[in-house]
PDB file of C-alpha atoms in Angstrom:
ATOM      1  CA  MET H   1      35.772   5.126 -14.158  1.00  0.00           C
ATOM      2  CA  THR H   2      33.644   6.542 -11.708  1.00  0.00           C
ATOM      3  CA  ASP H   3      31.780   9.306 -13.610  1.00  0.00           C
ATOM      4  CA  TRP H   4      28.464   6.813 -12.847  1.00  0.00           C
ATOM      5  CA  ILE H   5      28.435   7.627  -9.132  1.00  0.00           C
ATOM      6  CA  ILE H   6      27.312  10.816  -8.639  1.00  0.00           C
ATOM      7  CA  PRO H   7      24.316  10.088 -11.273  1.00  0.00           C
ATOM      8  CA  PHE H   8      23.281   7.181  -9.813  1.00  0.00           C
ATOM      9  CA  LEU H   9      23.241   8.078  -6.635  1.00  0.00           C
ATOM     10  CA  CYS H  10      21.491  11.079  -7.491  1.00  0.00           C
ATOM     11  CA  GLY H  11      18.908   8.771  -9.020  1.00  0.00           C
ATOM     12  CA  LEU H  12      18.759   6.805  -6.328  1.00  0.00           C
ATOM     13  CA  GLY H  13      18.019   9.583  -3.531  1.00  0.00           C
ATOM     14  CA  ALA H  14      15.334  11.146  -6.362  1.00  0.00           C
ATOM     15  CA  SER H  15      13.461   7.811  -6.797  1.00  0.00           C
ATOM     16  CA  ILE H  16      13.450   7.655  -2.865  1.00  0.00           C
ATOM     17  CA  LEU H  17      11.995  11.088  -2.548  1.00  0.00           C
ATOM     18  CA  SER H  18       9.617  10.610  -5.596  1.00  0.00           C
ATOM     19  CA  ALA H  19       8.074   7.336  -4.315  1.00  0.00           C
ATOM     20  CA  TRP H  20       7.563   9.652  -0.971  1.00  0.00           C
ATOM     21  CA  GLY H  21       5.621  12.138  -2.915  1.00  0.00           C
ATOM     22  CA  VAL H  22       8.404  14.896  -1.903  1.00  0.00           C
ATOM     23  CA  GLY H  23       9.719  15.898  -5.484  1.00  0.00           C
ATOM     24  CA  GLY H  24      12.981  14.057  -6.206  1.00  0.00           C
ATOM     25  CA  GLY H  25      13.178  15.775  -9.548  1.00  0.00           C
ATOM     26  CA  THR H  26      13.997  18.768  -7.537  1.00  0.00           C
ATOM     27  CA  LEU H  27      17.192  17.105  -6.396  1.00  0.00           C
ATOM     28  CA  LEU H  28      17.977  16.067 -10.326  1.00  0.00           C
ATOM     29  CA  LEU H  29      17.384  19.378 -11.378  1.00  0.00           C
ATOM     30  CA  LEU H  30      19.975  20.889  -9.188  1.00  0.00           C
ATOM     31  CA  VAL H  31      22.523  18.180  -9.535  1.00  0.00           C
ATOM     32  CA  MET H  32      22.215  18.565 -13.100  1.00  0.00           C
ATOM     33  CA  THR H  33      22.483  21.957 -13.622  1.00  0.00           C
ATOM     34  CA  LEU H  34      25.101  23.182 -10.566  1.00  0.00           C
ATOM     35  CA  PHE H  35      27.608  20.130 -10.603  1.00  0.00           C
ATOM     36  CA  LEU H  36      26.997  18.295 -14.089  1.00  0.00           C
ATOM     37  CA  GLY H  37      27.030  21.359 -16.170  1.00  0.00           C
ATOM     38  CA  VAL H  38      23.710  20.475 -18.129  1.00  0.00           C
ATOM     39  CA  ASP H  39      21.736  23.316 -19.182  1.00  0.00           C
ATOM     40  CA  GLN H  40      18.363  23.739 -17.836  1.00  0.00           C
ATOM     41  CA  ARG H  41      16.184  23.351 -20.617  1.00  0.00           C
ATOM     42  CA  THR H  42      18.148  19.760 -21.266  1.00  0.00           C
ATOM     43  CA  ALA H  43      17.582  18.914 -17.491  1.00  0.00           C
ATOM     44  CA  GLN H  44      14.127  19.082 -17.328  1.00  0.00           C
ATOM     45  CA  GLY H  45      13.981  16.779 -20.500  1.00  0.00           C
ATOM     46  CA  ILE H  46      16.027  14.344 -18.579  1.00  0.00           C
ATOM     47  CA  ASN H  47      14.069  15.203 -15.358  1.00  0.00           C
ATOM     48  CA  LEU H  48      10.761  14.269 -17.010  1.00  0.00           C
ATOM     49  CA  LEU H  49      12.199  10.842 -18.688  1.00  0.00           C
ATOM     50  CA  PHE H  50      13.162   9.492 -15.105  1.00  0.00           C
ATOM     51  CA  PHE H  51       9.961  10.712 -13.557  1.00  0.00           C
ATOM     52  CA  LEU H  52       8.105   8.923 -15.816  1.00  0.00           C
ATOM     53  CA  PRO H  53       9.130   4.925 -14.352  1.00  0.00           C
ATOM     54  CA  THR H  54       9.125   6.699 -11.166  1.00  0.00           C
ATOM     55  CA  ALA H  55       5.822   8.048 -11.154  1.00  0.00           C
ATOM     56  CA  VAL H  56       4.216   4.576 -12.556  1.00  0.00           C
ATOM     57  CA  SER H  57       5.662   2.519  -9.732  1.00  0.00           C
ATOM     58  CA  ALA H  58       4.644   4.922  -6.999  1.00  0.00           C
ATOM     59  CA  LEU H  59       1.363   5.012  -8.518  1.00  0.00           C
ATOM     60  CA  ILE H  60       0.948   1.439  -8.440  1.00  0.00           C
ATOM     61  CA  CYS H  61       2.215   1.020  -4.960  1.00  0.00           C
ATOM     62  CA  HIS H  62      -0.381   3.772  -3.802  1.00  0.00           C
ATOM     63  CA  ALA H  63      -3.143   1.930  -5.621  1.00  0.00           C
ATOM     64  CA  ARG H  64      -2.546  -1.397  -3.964  1.00  0.00           C
ATOM     65  CA  GLY H  65      -2.532   0.274  -0.857  1.00  0.00           C
ATOM     66  CA  GLY H  66      -5.849   1.805  -1.660  1.00  0.00           C
ATOM     67  CA  TYR H  67      -4.506   5.412  -1.344  1.00  0.00           C
ATOM     68  CA  LEU H  68      -6.026   6.902  -4.430  1.00  0.00           C
ATOM     69  CA  ASP H  69      -9.410   8.388  -4.141  1.00  0.00           C
ATOM     70  CA  LYS H  70     -11.104   7.691  -7.569  1.00  0.00           C
ATOM     71  CA  PRO H  71     -13.852  10.426  -7.426  1.00  0.00           C
ATOM     72  CA  THR H  72     -10.877  13.149  -6.742  1.00  0.00           C
ATOM     73  CA  LEU H  73      -8.996  11.822  -9.521  1.00  0.00           C
ATOM     74  CA  LYS H  74     -11.846  11.976 -12.138  1.00  0.00           C
ATOM     75  CA  HIS H  75     -11.648  16.042 -11.527  1.00  0.00           C
ATOM     76  CA  ALA H  76      -7.978  16.420 -11.193  1.00  0.00           C
ATOM     77  CA  VAL H  77      -6.271  14.534 -13.968  1.00  0.00           C
ATOM     78  CA  PRO H  78      -8.161  16.428 -16.444  1.00  0.00           C
ATOM     79  CA  LEU H  79      -7.045  19.513 -14.825  1.00  0.00           C
ATOM     80  CA  ALA H  80      -3.147  18.408 -14.272  1.00  0.00           C
ATOM     81  CA  VAL H  81      -2.827  17.291 -18.081  1.00  0.00           C
ATOM     82  CA  ALA H  82      -4.263  20.770 -18.892  1.00  0.00           C
ATOM     83  CA  ALA H  83      -1.743  22.451 -16.419  1.00  0.00           C
ATOM     84  CA  ALA H  84       1.354  20.315 -17.583  1.00  0.00           C
ATOM     85  CA  LEU H  85       0.645  21.130 -21.066  1.00  0.00           C
ATOM     86  CA  ALA H  86       0.370  24.871 -20.770  1.00  0.00           C
ATOM     87  CA  GLY H  87       3.153  24.831 -18.278  1.00  0.00           C
ATOM     88  CA  ALA H  88       5.762  22.984 -20.467  1.00  0.00           C
ATOM     89  CA  TRP H  89       4.503  25.089 -23.504  1.00  0.00           C
ATOM     90  CA  ILE H  90       5.541  28.109 -21.433  1.00  0.00           C
ATOM     91  CA  ALA H  91       8.525  26.478 -20.340  1.00  0.00           C
ATOM     92  CA  THR H  92       9.952  25.879 -23.691  1.00  0.00           C
ATOM     93  CA  ALA H  93       8.944  29.306 -24.654  1.00  0.00           C
ATOM     94  CA  LEU H  94      10.667  31.383 -22.170  1.00  0.00           C
ATOM     95  CA  ASP H  95      14.373  31.872 -22.161  1.00  0.00           C
ATOM     96  CA  VAL H  96      16.226  29.860 -20.073  1.00  0.00           C
ATOM     97  CA  GLU H  97      17.630  32.622 -17.803  1.00  0.00           C
ATOM     98  CA  LEU H  98      14.045  33.597 -17.116  1.00  0.00           C
ATOM     99  CA  LEU H  99      13.476  29.932 -15.772  1.00  0.00           C
ATOM    100  CA  ARG H 100      16.339  29.977 -13.420  1.00  0.00           C
ATOM    101  CA  ARG H 101      14.989  33.105 -11.358  1.00  0.00           C
ATOM    102  CA  PRO H 102      11.809  31.355 -10.736  1.00  0.00           C
ATOM    103  CA  PHE H 103      12.917  27.798 -10.013  1.00  0.00           C
ATOM    104  CA  GLY H 104      15.321  29.722  -7.394  1.00  0.00           C
ATOM    105  CA  VAL H 105      12.560  31.682  -5.552  1.00  0.00           C
ATOM    106  CA  TYR H 106      10.830  28.465  -5.521  1.00  0.00           C
ATOM    107  CA  LEU H 107      13.609  26.343  -3.946  1.00  0.00           C
ATOM    108  CA  LEU H 108      14.092  29.200  -1.429  1.00  0.00           C
ATOM    109  CA  LEU H 109      10.233  29.376  -0.317  1.00  0.00           C
ATOM    110  CA  SER H 110      10.481  25.731  -0.196  1.00  0.00           C
ATOM    111  CA  GLY H 111      13.156  25.541   2.027  1.00  0.00           C
ATOM    112  CA  VAL H 112      11.910  28.356   4.194  1.00  0.00           C
ATOM    113  CA  SER H 113       8.683  26.737   4.870  1.00  0.00           C
ATOM    114  CA  LEU H 114      10.129  23.785   5.865  1.00  0.00           C
ATOM    115  CA  LEU H 115      11.418  25.575   9.088  1.00  0.00           C
ATOM    116  CA  TRP H 116       8.519  26.238  10.375  1.00  0.00           C
ATOM    117  CA  PRO H 117       6.430  23.202  11.951  1.00  0.00           C
ATOM    118  CA  GLN H 118       3.760  21.724  10.291  1.00  0.00           C
ATOM    119  CA  LYS H 119      -0.086  21.966  11.838  1.00  0.00           C
ATOM    120  CA  LYS H 120      -1.102  18.069  12.345  1.00  0.00           C
ATOM    121  CA  ALA H 121      -4.595  17.617  10.228  1.00  0.00           C
TER     122      ALA H 121
END
């Protein structure tokens, strides 16, 4: 009966983090792999499906607010698409255990970086 509560709360938290540009997918991947028993590749696929509506809604809000620099987007989007395709190909070609270690290192480095105050621009 309550099997939906944890996924719902994680989805809500990830949506909020994603809308802020923080990366809610990290939260989803951790919960799915560590607490819900989902394997890494399946969790990545679910995360990507979750990301699409979240990204579109955040993009619309940012566009309405005037926060998109169109000249930068003209150069960044094609490169981002190419990098995403390459990353997806690499991720599906690698053994799942090889994906866990770099992801763990990424999380550790991200967490450690939060311990130091950021310089204001």
